[in-house]
GROMACS .gro file of C-alpha atoms in nm:
model
  430
    1UNK     CA    1  -2.797   0.601  -1.250
    2UNK     CA    2  -3.141   0.742  -1.049
    3UNK     CA    3  -2.938   0.724  -0.725
    4UNK     CA    4  -2.665   0.944  -0.880
    5UNK     CA    5  -2.822   1.262  -0.720
    6UNK     CA    6  -2.818   1.110  -0.383
    7UNK     CA    7  -2.447   0.984  -0.416
    8UNK     CA    8  -2.298   1.344  -0.555
    9UNK     CA    9  -2.436   1.488  -0.209
   10UNK     CA   10  -2.250   1.214  -0.019
   11UNK     CA   11  -1.948   1.277  -0.262
   12UNK     CA   12  -1.947   1.642  -0.163
   13UNK     CA   13  -1.939   1.554   0.184
   14UNK     CA   14  -1.662   1.295   0.162
   15UNK     CA   15  -1.490   1.539  -0.053
   16UNK     CA   16  -1.456   1.794   0.239
   17UNK     CA   17  -1.350   1.542   0.464
   18UNK     CA   18  -1.075   1.427   0.213
   19UNK     CA   19  -0.946   1.828   0.198
   20UNK     CA   20  -1.012   1.860   0.584
   21UNK     CA   21  -0.781   1.544   0.625
   22UNK     CA   22  -0.505   1.697   0.445
   23UNK     CA   23  -0.439   1.972   0.686
   24UNK     CA   24  -0.411   1.759   0.983
   25UNK     CA   25  -0.153   1.766   1.235
   26UNK     CA   26   0.038   1.442   1.226
   27UNK     CA   27  -0.040   1.205   1.464
   28UNK     CA   28   0.255   1.122   1.714
   29UNK     CA   29   0.469   0.875   1.550
   30UNK     CA   30   0.371   0.920   1.209
   31UNK     CA   31   0.659   0.963   0.930
   32UNK     CA   32   0.762   1.310   0.805
   33UNK     CA   33   0.520   1.440   0.540
   34UNK     CA   34   0.555   1.714   0.314
   35UNK     CA   35   0.404   1.818  -0.028
   36UNK     CA   36   0.723   2.044  -0.124
   37UNK     CA   37   0.850   1.751  -0.333
   38UNK     CA   38   0.710   1.414  -0.428
   39UNK     CA   39   0.644   1.213  -0.097
   40UNK     CA   40   0.852   0.866  -0.103
   41UNK     CA   41   0.911   0.552   0.078
   42UNK     CA   42   1.157   0.287   0.096
   43UNK     CA   43   1.096  -0.099   0.163
   44UNK     CA   44   1.355  -0.359   0.105
   45UNK     CA   45   1.638  -0.593   0.190
   46UNK     CA   46   2.016  -0.670   0.132
   47UNK     CA   47   2.227  -0.980   0.157
   48UNK     CA   48   2.483  -0.803   0.365
   49UNK     CA   49   2.437  -0.513   0.621
   50UNK     CA   50   2.414  -0.181   0.480
   51UNK     CA   51   2.713  -0.005   0.377
   52UNK     CA   52   2.787   0.380   0.435
   53UNK     CA   53   2.623   0.449   0.076
   54UNK     CA   54   2.316   0.302   0.113
   55UNK     CA   55   2.263   0.454   0.453
   56UNK     CA   56   2.299   0.764   0.297
   57UNK     CA   57   2.049   0.697   0.044
   58UNK     CA   58   1.792   0.539   0.301
   59UNK     CA   59   1.823   0.851   0.483
   60UNK     CA   60   1.637   1.059   0.234
   61UNK     CA   61   1.312   0.871   0.297
   62UNK     CA   62   1.091   0.932   0.622
   63UNK     CA   63   0.936   0.577   0.603
   64UNK     CA   64   1.159   0.272   0.567
   65UNK     CA   65   1.065  -0.094   0.591
   66UNK     CA   66   1.347  -0.375   0.632
   67UNK     CA   67   1.227  -0.691   0.459
   68UNK     CA   68   1.256  -1.052   0.561
   69UNK     CA   69   1.586  -1.123   0.365
   70UNK     CA   70   1.791  -0.869   0.548
   71UNK     CA   71   2.153  -0.985   0.602
   72UNK     CA   72   2.037  -1.322   0.455
   73UNK     CA   73   2.403  -1.391   0.343
   74UNK     CA   74   2.571  -1.322   0.687
   75UNK     CA   75   2.595  -1.575   0.949
   76UNK     CA   76   2.424  -1.740   1.040
   77UNK     CA   77   2.263  -1.772   0.696
   78UNK     CA   78   1.934  -1.774   0.617
   79UNK     CA   79   1.787  -1.752   0.971
   80UNK     CA   80   1.767  -1.514   1.274
   81UNK     CA   81   1.571  -1.267   1.077
   82UNK     CA   82   1.452  -1.097   1.374
   83UNK     CA   83   1.780  -0.987   1.481
   84UNK     CA   84   1.903  -0.910   1.158
   85UNK     CA   85   1.628  -0.668   1.099
   86UNK     CA   86   1.671  -0.508   1.425
   87UNK     CA   87   2.045  -0.451   1.332
   88UNK     CA   88   1.982  -0.295   1.007
   89UNK     CA   89   1.723  -0.081   1.203
   90UNK     CA   90   2.009   0.027   1.452
   91UNK     CA   91   2.208   0.100   1.141
   92UNK     CA   92   1.932   0.333   0.994
   93UNK     CA   93   1.867   0.509   1.328
   94UNK     CA   94   2.229   0.582   1.398
   95UNK     CA   95   2.240   0.767   1.041
   96UNK     CA   96   1.911   0.938   1.045
   97UNK     CA   97   1.720   0.900   1.356
   98UNK     CA   98   1.413   1.085   1.210
   99UNK     CA   99   1.332   0.787   0.978
  100UNK     CA  100   1.066   0.562   1.083
  101UNK     CA  101   1.131   0.207   1.056
  102UNK     CA  102   0.924  -0.086   1.003
  103UNK     CA  103   0.973  -0.465   1.066
  104UNK     CA  104   0.861  -0.697   0.839
  105UNK     CA  105   0.649  -0.988   0.967
  106UNK     CA  106   0.385  -1.187   0.785
  107UNK     CA  107   0.057  -1.220   0.949
  108UNK     CA  108  -0.011  -1.552   0.773
  109UNK     CA  109   0.320  -1.730   0.617
  110UNK     CA  110   0.572  -1.873   0.834
  111UNK     CA  111   0.883  -1.772   0.644
  112UNK     CA  112   1.160  -2.007   0.729
  113UNK     CA  113   1.437  -1.742   0.775
  114UNK     CA  114   1.279  -1.627   1.113
  115UNK     CA  115   1.358  -1.793   1.440
  116UNK     CA  116   0.995  -1.806   1.484
  117UNK     CA  117   0.983  -2.078   1.219
  118UNK     CA  118   1.221  -2.311   1.438
  119UNK     CA  119   0.989  -2.244   1.752
  120UNK     CA  120   0.686  -2.348   1.493
  121UNK     CA  121   0.895  -2.678   1.401
  122UNK     CA  122   0.897  -2.777   1.738
  123UNK     CA  123   0.535  -2.689   1.805
  124UNK     CA  124   0.360  -2.768   1.467
  125UNK     CA  125   0.024  -2.881   1.590
  126UNK     CA  126  -0.031  -2.583   1.784
  127UNK     CA  127   0.099  -2.302   1.533
  128UNK     CA  128   0.019  -2.429   1.185
  129UNK     CA  129  -0.316  -2.449   1.017
  130UNK     CA  130  -0.402  -2.804   0.948
  131UNK     CA  131  -0.704  -2.890   0.716
  132UNK     CA  132  -0.943  -3.198   0.697
  133UNK     CA  133  -0.674  -3.433   0.558
  134UNK     CA  134  -0.446  -3.335   0.871
  135UNK     CA  135  -0.199  -3.191   0.623
  136UNK     CA  136  -0.061  -2.823   0.694
  137UNK     CA  137  -0.212  -2.572   0.476
  138UNK     CA  138   0.055  -2.402   0.254
  139UNK     CA  139   0.110  -2.057   0.051
  140UNK     CA  140   0.400  -2.092  -0.187
  141UNK     CA  141   0.492  -2.382   0.004
  142UNK     CA  142   0.533  -2.203   0.336
  143UNK     CA  143   0.299  -2.310   0.641
  144UNK     CA  144   0.028  -2.090   0.735
  145UNK     CA  145  -0.011  -1.992   1.122
  146UNK     CA  146  -0.341  -2.067   1.286
  147UNK     CA  147  -0.427  -1.736   1.397
  148UNK     CA  148  -0.766  -1.892   1.510
  149UNK     CA  149  -0.568  -1.982   1.869
  150UNK     CA  150  -0.485  -1.676   2.091
  151UNK     CA  151  -0.161  -1.846   2.183
  152UNK     CA  152  -0.060  -1.819   1.859
  153UNK     CA  153  -0.099  -1.469   1.797
  154UNK     CA  154   0.066  -1.434   2.132
  155UNK     CA  155   0.370  -1.596   1.988
  156UNK     CA  156   0.362  -1.418   1.705
  157UNK     CA  157   0.323  -1.099   1.896
  158UNK     CA  158   0.622  -1.146   2.117
  159UNK     CA  159   0.826  -1.128   1.774
  160UNK     CA  160   0.705  -0.779   1.762
  161UNK     CA  161   0.744  -0.686   2.132
  162UNK     CA  162   1.114  -0.786   2.120
  163UNK     CA  163   1.180  -0.593   1.804
  164UNK     CA  164   1.000  -0.289   1.936
  165UNK     CA  165   1.190  -0.294   2.293
  166UNK     CA  166   1.526  -0.277   2.094
  167UNK     CA  167   1.432   0.091   2.052
  168UNK     CA  168   1.524   0.094   1.678
  169UNK     CA  169   1.168   0.012   1.544
  170UNK     CA  170   0.871   0.216   1.531
  171UNK     CA  171   0.634  -0.015   1.392
  172UNK     CA  172   0.564  -0.288   1.149
  173UNK     CA  173   0.486  -0.408   0.825
  174UNK     CA  174   0.219  -0.681   0.815
  175UNK     CA  175   0.236  -0.865   0.482
  176UNK     CA  176  -0.093  -1.052   0.370
  177UNK     CA  177  -0.293  -0.860   0.608
  178UNK     CA  178  -0.610  -0.868   0.372
  179UNK     CA  179  -0.832  -1.141   0.402
  180UNK     CA  180  -0.784  -1.478   0.173
  181UNK     CA  181  -0.930  -1.393  -0.170
  182UNK     CA  182  -1.198  -1.623  -0.310
  183UNK     CA  183  -0.945  -1.776  -0.550
  184UNK     CA  184  -0.728  -1.882  -0.238
  185UNK     CA  185  -1.039  -2.014  -0.057
  186UNK     CA  186  -1.117  -2.237  -0.326
  187UNK     CA  187  -0.774  -2.374  -0.383
  188UNK     CA  188  -0.524  -2.294  -0.120
  189UNK     CA  189  -0.770  -2.360   0.161
  190UNK     CA  190  -0.980  -2.629  -0.004
  191UNK     CA  191  -0.953  -2.881   0.219
  192UNK     CA  192  -1.028  -2.656   0.528
  193UNK     CA  193  -1.406  -2.694   0.642
  194UNK     CA  194  -1.616  -2.393   0.669
  195UNK     CA  195  -1.602  -2.366   1.075
  196UNK     CA  196  -1.228  -2.373   1.057
  197UNK     CA  197  -1.186  -2.127   0.789
  198UNK     CA  198  -1.409  -1.897   0.968
  199UNK     CA  199  -1.231  -1.915   1.278
  200UNK     CA  200  -0.890  -1.847   1.099
  201UNK     CA  201  -1.029  -1.544   0.945
  202UNK     CA  202  -1.179  -1.404   1.221
  203UNK     CA  203  -0.850  -1.477   1.419
  204UNK     CA  204  -0.663  -1.290   1.160
  205UNK     CA  205  -0.865  -0.993   1.179
  206UNK     CA  206  -0.845  -1.015   1.575
  207UNK     CA  207  -0.489  -0.988   1.534
  208UNK     CA  208  -0.518  -0.661   1.372
  209UNK     CA  209  -0.691  -0.506   1.659
  210UNK     CA  210  -0.475  -0.674   1.881
  211UNK     CA  211  -0.166  -0.513   1.759
  212UNK     CA  212  -0.332  -0.183   1.847
  213UNK     CA  213  -0.412  -0.257   2.174
  214UNK     CA  214  -0.083  -0.417   2.283
  215UNK     CA  215   0.135  -0.143   2.116
  216UNK     CA  216  -0.102   0.175   2.107
  217UNK     CA  217  -0.142   0.425   1.866
  218UNK     CA  218   0.211   0.539   1.821
  219UNK     CA  219   0.319   0.232   1.721
  220UNK     CA  220   0.294   0.196   1.309
  221UNK     CA  221   0.121  -0.067   1.161
  222UNK     CA  222   0.114  -0.070   0.780
  223UNK     CA  223  -0.083  -0.378   0.641
  224UNK     CA  224  -0.066  -0.490   0.270
  225UNK     CA  225  -0.374  -0.489   0.089
  226UNK     CA  226  -0.653  -0.362   0.306
  227UNK     CA  227  -0.783  -0.110   0.581
  228UNK     CA  228  -0.828  -0.181   0.911
  229UNK     CA  229  -0.945   0.092   1.167
  230UNK     CA  230  -0.704  -0.077   1.394
  231UNK     CA  231  -0.404  -0.012   1.168
  232UNK     CA  232  -0.247   0.341   1.111
  233UNK     CA  233  -0.193   0.262   0.732
  234UNK     CA  234  -0.174   0.002   0.419
  235UNK     CA  235   0.024  -0.095   0.112
  236UNK     CA  236  -0.093  -0.076  -0.244
  237UNK     CA  237   0.159  -0.339  -0.353
  238UNK     CA  238   0.054  -0.330  -0.733
  239UNK     CA  239  -0.104  -0.001  -0.748
  240UNK     CA  240  -0.322   0.034  -1.076
  241UNK     CA  241  -0.253  -0.304  -1.176
  242UNK     CA  242  -0.518  -0.287  -1.484
  243UNK     CA  243  -0.822  -0.560  -1.529
  244UNK     CA  244  -1.072  -0.528  -1.798
  245UNK     CA  245  -1.232  -0.184  -1.790
  246UNK     CA  246  -0.981  -0.025  -1.586
  247UNK     CA  247  -1.163  -0.150  -1.289
  248UNK     CA  248  -0.847  -0.202  -1.055
  249UNK     CA  249  -0.737   0.137  -1.157
  250UNK     CA  250  -1.060   0.292  -1.072
  251UNK     CA  251  -1.062   0.116  -0.733
  252UNK     CA  252  -0.707   0.180  -0.624
  253UNK     CA  253  -0.734   0.571  -0.728
  254UNK     CA  254  -1.075   0.604  -0.528
  255UNK     CA  255  -0.930   0.403  -0.222
  256UNK     CA  256  -0.623   0.608  -0.225
  257UNK     CA  257  -0.827   0.949  -0.210
  258UNK     CA  258  -1.039   0.788   0.064
  259UNK     CA  259  -0.719   0.705   0.283
  260UNK     CA  260  -0.661   1.080   0.390
  261UNK     CA  261  -0.989   1.052   0.559
  262UNK     CA  262  -0.878   0.856   0.860
  263UNK     CA  263  -0.573   0.969   0.815
  264UNK     CA  264  -0.377   0.651   0.710
  265UNK     CA  265  -0.035   0.623   0.587
  266UNK     CA  266  -0.040   0.482   0.231
  267UNK     CA  267   0.262   0.314   0.047
  268UNK     CA  268   0.172   0.321  -0.316
  269UNK     CA  269   0.405   0.073  -0.463
  270UNK     CA  270   0.418   0.008  -0.835
  271UNK     CA  271   0.566  -0.341  -0.965
  272UNK     CA  272   0.679  -0.393  -1.232
  273UNK     CA  273   0.841  -0.061  -1.286
  274UNK     CA  274   0.885   0.037  -1.654
  275UNK     CA  275   0.869   0.352  -1.831
  276UNK     CA  276   0.495   0.312  -1.910
  277UNK     CA  277   0.386   0.198  -1.573
  278UNK     CA  278   0.604   0.479  -1.383
  279UNK     CA  279   0.442   0.743  -1.605
  280UNK     CA  280   0.070   0.632  -1.550
  281UNK     CA  281   0.113   0.537  -1.200
  282UNK     CA  282   0.280   0.821  -1.083
  283UNK     CA  283  -0.011   1.028  -1.241
  284UNK     CA  284  -0.274   0.841  -1.079
  285UNK     CA  285  -0.074   0.861  -0.741
  286UNK     CA  286  -0.064   1.259  -0.806
  287UNK     CA  287  -0.457   1.228  -0.868
  288UNK     CA  288  -0.575   1.046  -0.585
  289UNK     CA  289  -0.291   1.102  -0.305
  290UNK     CA  290  -0.347   1.268   0.046
  291UNK     CA  291  -0.117   1.357   0.335
  292UNK     CA  292   0.077   1.067   0.429
  293UNK     CA  293   0.058   0.883   0.100
  294UNK     CA  294   0.392   0.786  -0.043
  295UNK     CA  295   0.514   0.665  -0.377
  296UNK     CA  296   0.762   0.379  -0.487
  297UNK     CA  297   0.847   0.250  -0.837
  298UNK     CA  298   1.064  -0.080  -0.816
  299UNK     CA  299   1.034  -0.428  -0.956
  300UNK     CA  300   1.053  -0.596  -0.643
  301UNK     CA  301   1.161  -0.561  -0.273
  302UNK     CA  302   1.538  -0.629  -0.292
  303UNK     CA  303   1.805  -0.378  -0.313
  304UNK     CA  304   1.897  -0.449  -0.674
  305UNK     CA  305   1.520  -0.394  -0.787
  306UNK     CA  306   1.522  -0.020  -0.780
  307UNK     CA  307   1.520   0.079  -0.429
  308UNK     CA  308   1.881   0.229  -0.484
  309UNK     CA  309   1.726   0.452  -0.765
  310UNK     CA  310   1.614   0.843  -0.713
  311UNK     CA  311   1.395   0.915  -1.026
  312UNK     CA  312   1.433   1.308  -1.109
  313UNK     CA  313   1.089   1.344  -1.035
  314UNK     CA  314   1.100   1.286  -0.673
  315UNK     CA  315   1.311   1.620  -0.668
  316UNK     CA  316   1.061   1.829  -0.844
  317UNK     CA  317   0.857   2.093  -0.662
  318UNK     CA  318   0.487   2.003  -0.594
  319UNK     CA  319   0.310   2.214  -0.300
  320UNK     CA  320  -0.021   2.111  -0.183
  321UNK     CA  321  -0.304   2.005  -0.399
  322UNK     CA  322  -0.533   2.270  -0.441
  323UNK     CA  323  -0.832   2.038  -0.453
  324UNK     CA  324  -0.928   1.664  -0.460
  325UNK     CA  325  -0.913   1.553  -0.819
  326UNK     CA  326  -1.216   1.658  -1.020
  327UNK     CA  327  -1.377   1.537  -1.382
  328UNK     CA  328  -1.258   1.761  -1.623
  329UNK     CA  329  -1.420   1.797  -1.978
  330UNK     CA  330  -1.115   1.696  -2.175
  331UNK     CA  331  -0.745   1.659  -2.088
  332UNK     CA  332  -0.599   1.839  -2.389
  333UNK     CA  333  -0.573   2.229  -2.274
  334UNK     CA  334  -0.649   2.186  -1.914
  335UNK     CA  335  -0.297   2.224  -1.790
  336UNK     CA  336  -0.211   2.501  -2.001
  337UNK     CA  337  -0.526   2.676  -1.868
  338UNK     CA  338  -0.445   2.586  -1.536
  339UNK     CA  339  -0.124   2.810  -1.552
  340UNK     CA  340  -0.325   3.107  -1.607
  341UNK     CA  341  -0.605   3.016  -1.319
  342UNK     CA  342  -0.872   2.937  -1.583
  343UNK     CA  343  -0.890   2.584  -1.491
  344UNK     CA  344  -1.224   2.591  -1.297
  345UNK     CA  345  -1.426   2.622  -1.633
  346UNK     CA  346  -1.289   2.286  -1.723
  347UNK     CA  347  -1.459   2.114  -1.431
  348UNK     CA  348  -1.738   1.925  -1.524
  349UNK     CA  349  -1.991   1.653  -1.338
  350UNK     CA  350  -1.926   1.262  -1.405
  351UNK     CA  351  -2.180   1.066  -1.204
  352UNK     CA  352  -2.009   0.734  -1.286
  353UNK     CA  353  -1.685   0.870  -1.075
  354UNK     CA  354  -1.899   1.019  -0.805
  355UNK     CA  355  -2.015   0.651  -0.750
  356UNK     CA  356  -1.695   0.496  -0.719
  357UNK     CA  357  -1.567   0.732  -0.489
  358UNK     CA  358  -1.869   0.695  -0.239
  359UNK     CA  359  -1.858   0.300  -0.287
  360UNK     CA  360  -1.486   0.324  -0.184
  361UNK     CA  361  -1.606   0.472   0.151
  362UNK     CA  362  -1.879   0.220   0.203
  363UNK     CA  363  -1.651  -0.061   0.122
  364UNK     CA  364  -1.381   0.033   0.376
  365UNK     CA  365  -1.107   0.014   0.121
  366UNK     CA  366  -1.150  -0.336  -0.005
  367UNK     CA  367  -0.969  -0.341  -0.320
  368UNK     CA  368  -1.116  -0.673  -0.451
  369UNK     CA  369  -1.470  -0.580  -0.368
  370UNK     CA  370  -1.455  -0.232  -0.524
  371UNK     CA  371  -1.286  -0.364  -0.821
  372UNK     CA  372  -1.539  -0.632  -0.868
  373UNK     CA  373  -1.827  -0.391  -0.811
  374UNK     CA  374  -1.672  -0.138  -1.100
  375UNK     CA  375  -1.626  -0.430  -1.309
  376UNK     CA  376  -1.988  -0.550  -1.280
  377UNK     CA  377  -2.122  -0.210  -1.303
  378UNK     CA  378  -1.965  -0.140  -1.625
  379UNK     CA  379  -2.063  -0.486  -1.780
  380UNK     CA  380  -2.431  -0.387  -1.688
  381UNK     CA  381  -2.392  -0.002  -1.816
  382UNK     CA  382  -2.158  -0.030  -2.122
  383UNK     CA  383  -2.257   0.314  -2.230
  384UNK     CA  384  -2.126   0.439  -1.902
  385UNK     CA  385  -1.915   0.787  -1.967
  386UNK     CA  386  -1.515   0.732  -1.878
  387UNK     CA  387  -1.411   1.034  -1.642
  388UNK     CA  388  -1.110   1.248  -1.746
  389UNK     CA  389  -0.957   1.364  -1.403
  390UNK     CA  390  -0.743   1.681  -1.324
  391UNK     CA  391  -0.572   1.807  -1.070
  392UNK     CA  392  -0.339   2.121  -0.988
  393UNK     CA  393  -0.102   2.190  -0.714
  394UNK     CA  394   0.006   2.484  -0.543
  395UNK     CA  395   0.368   2.496  -0.754
  396UNK     CA  396   0.136   2.488  -1.049
  397UNK     CA  397   0.229   2.144  -1.118
  398UNK     CA  398  -0.103   1.985  -1.332
  399UNK     CA  399  -0.210   1.631  -1.391
  400UNK     CA  400  -0.460   1.441  -1.590
  401UNK     CA  401  -0.582   1.111  -1.633
  402UNK     CA  402  -0.795   1.010  -1.900
  403UNK     CA  403  -0.990   0.666  -1.857
  404UNK     CA  404  -1.092   0.670  -2.234
  405UNK     CA  405  -0.805   0.407  -2.306
  406UNK     CA  406  -0.657   0.092  -2.120
  407UNK     CA  407  -0.431   0.181  -1.911
  408UNK     CA  408  -0.537   0.549  -1.886
  409UNK     CA  409  -0.383   0.817  -2.101
  410UNK     CA  410  -0.147   1.042  -1.850
  411UNK     CA  411   0.004   1.363  -1.830
  412UNK     CA  412   0.196   1.540  -1.541
  413UNK     CA  413   0.300   1.928  -1.647
  414UNK     CA  414   0.550   2.007  -1.394
  415UNK     CA  415   0.601   2.364  -1.252
  416UNK     CA  416   0.939   2.336  -1.413
  417UNK     CA  417   0.800   2.315  -1.780
  418UNK     CA  418   0.908   1.967  -1.800
  419UNK     CA  419   0.648   1.652  -1.861
  420UNK     CA  420   0.605   1.296  -1.735
  421UNK     CA  421   0.452   1.102  -2.005
  422UNK     CA  422   0.446   1.002  -2.373
  423UNK     CA  423   0.485   1.248  -2.670
  424UNK     CA  424   0.109   1.175  -2.755
  425UNK     CA  425  -0.003   1.167  -2.421
  426UNK     CA  426   0.155   1.448  -2.261
  427UNK     CA  427   0.330   1.699  -2.440
  428UNK     CA  428   0.074   1.848  -2.657
  429UNK     CA  429  -0.167   1.898  -2.355
  430UNK     CA  430   0.022   2.173  -2.218
   0.00000   0.00000   0.00000
């Protein structure tokens, strides 16, 4: 722990950057953002074109992604996803022109519902990645684009160009934007030699830069699972999924906190969405969120998995956070003290949390790498003191997250006197 004093200095500098970022003017093209109530996003598909009720609901969100299965039950069934997504975007824009609409496109998997897939069928040797056995590589039975080839990247890019030229698409949601994991390298890419695999991985990264250079900074590009300087944001698809020692939870909150220093759009998604996961992850979101971070809790990405449900917490008063989340001496009593502006006396020092937040910046938002680092650190230092984090918002809403248990014990004491959390983990604290 000798380097902690150095890390503390760096952490203070990063904290200052985070607070400065939270007050930046929104870049051109970014979705609307306000701290007045909980910032939320929408991301789904429906089997038929949206009806009026659904469109009225979607219009409540500043940011919406239309998924690949959109209008899959309309003719031509299970194909022509490109035109169906554009048609749905047109519906949304005509209902609320200010909602920013993203076009779903996977950066690795050749989904069969796209017309792009029909092109791939006619040009298999060009478009798909093949292994040393001359077999196409697959993820969940879907072929993989060979992004090592410039012509493949351009063919893929043409899909986005066509969508953007419609005038109804503001950007793209880039699924599987993260690099293949170690597990995928061992299984999915098992028979791909290192030279080919490295070229594929580099081509995939190059694609992210080419999106930026092709469309410019006003085109929203949200990658699923990883930060890229060239993209305008990322999704946390399974925010705060707990590994041993809360390693992933530590990583996700620290990375989310760091997102505001870009600034980046951060879509914070929770799945599965149960009362328990909602309570804990909403607290985790409020602990780590910066400007342009949006929350969503569902059980998938179709309309019937929760994307037509509005939690009462979404309408509660919030106000800007008064600071970044800080370690506190204990959760119980902190929120009660915060109502009387006595919360400052609760702030304390936790060297481990300082190390985590600093390492999140160094690793540029790599969730896998940071989770592994946290888990390894805790295994080597079993006596590490688990932090209790607290954060207060301008409305008086107060949040605590106690890492002394797995998952962390959470409490949100809202300004209106209500609470989100269990009786034992929340109500007695305020």
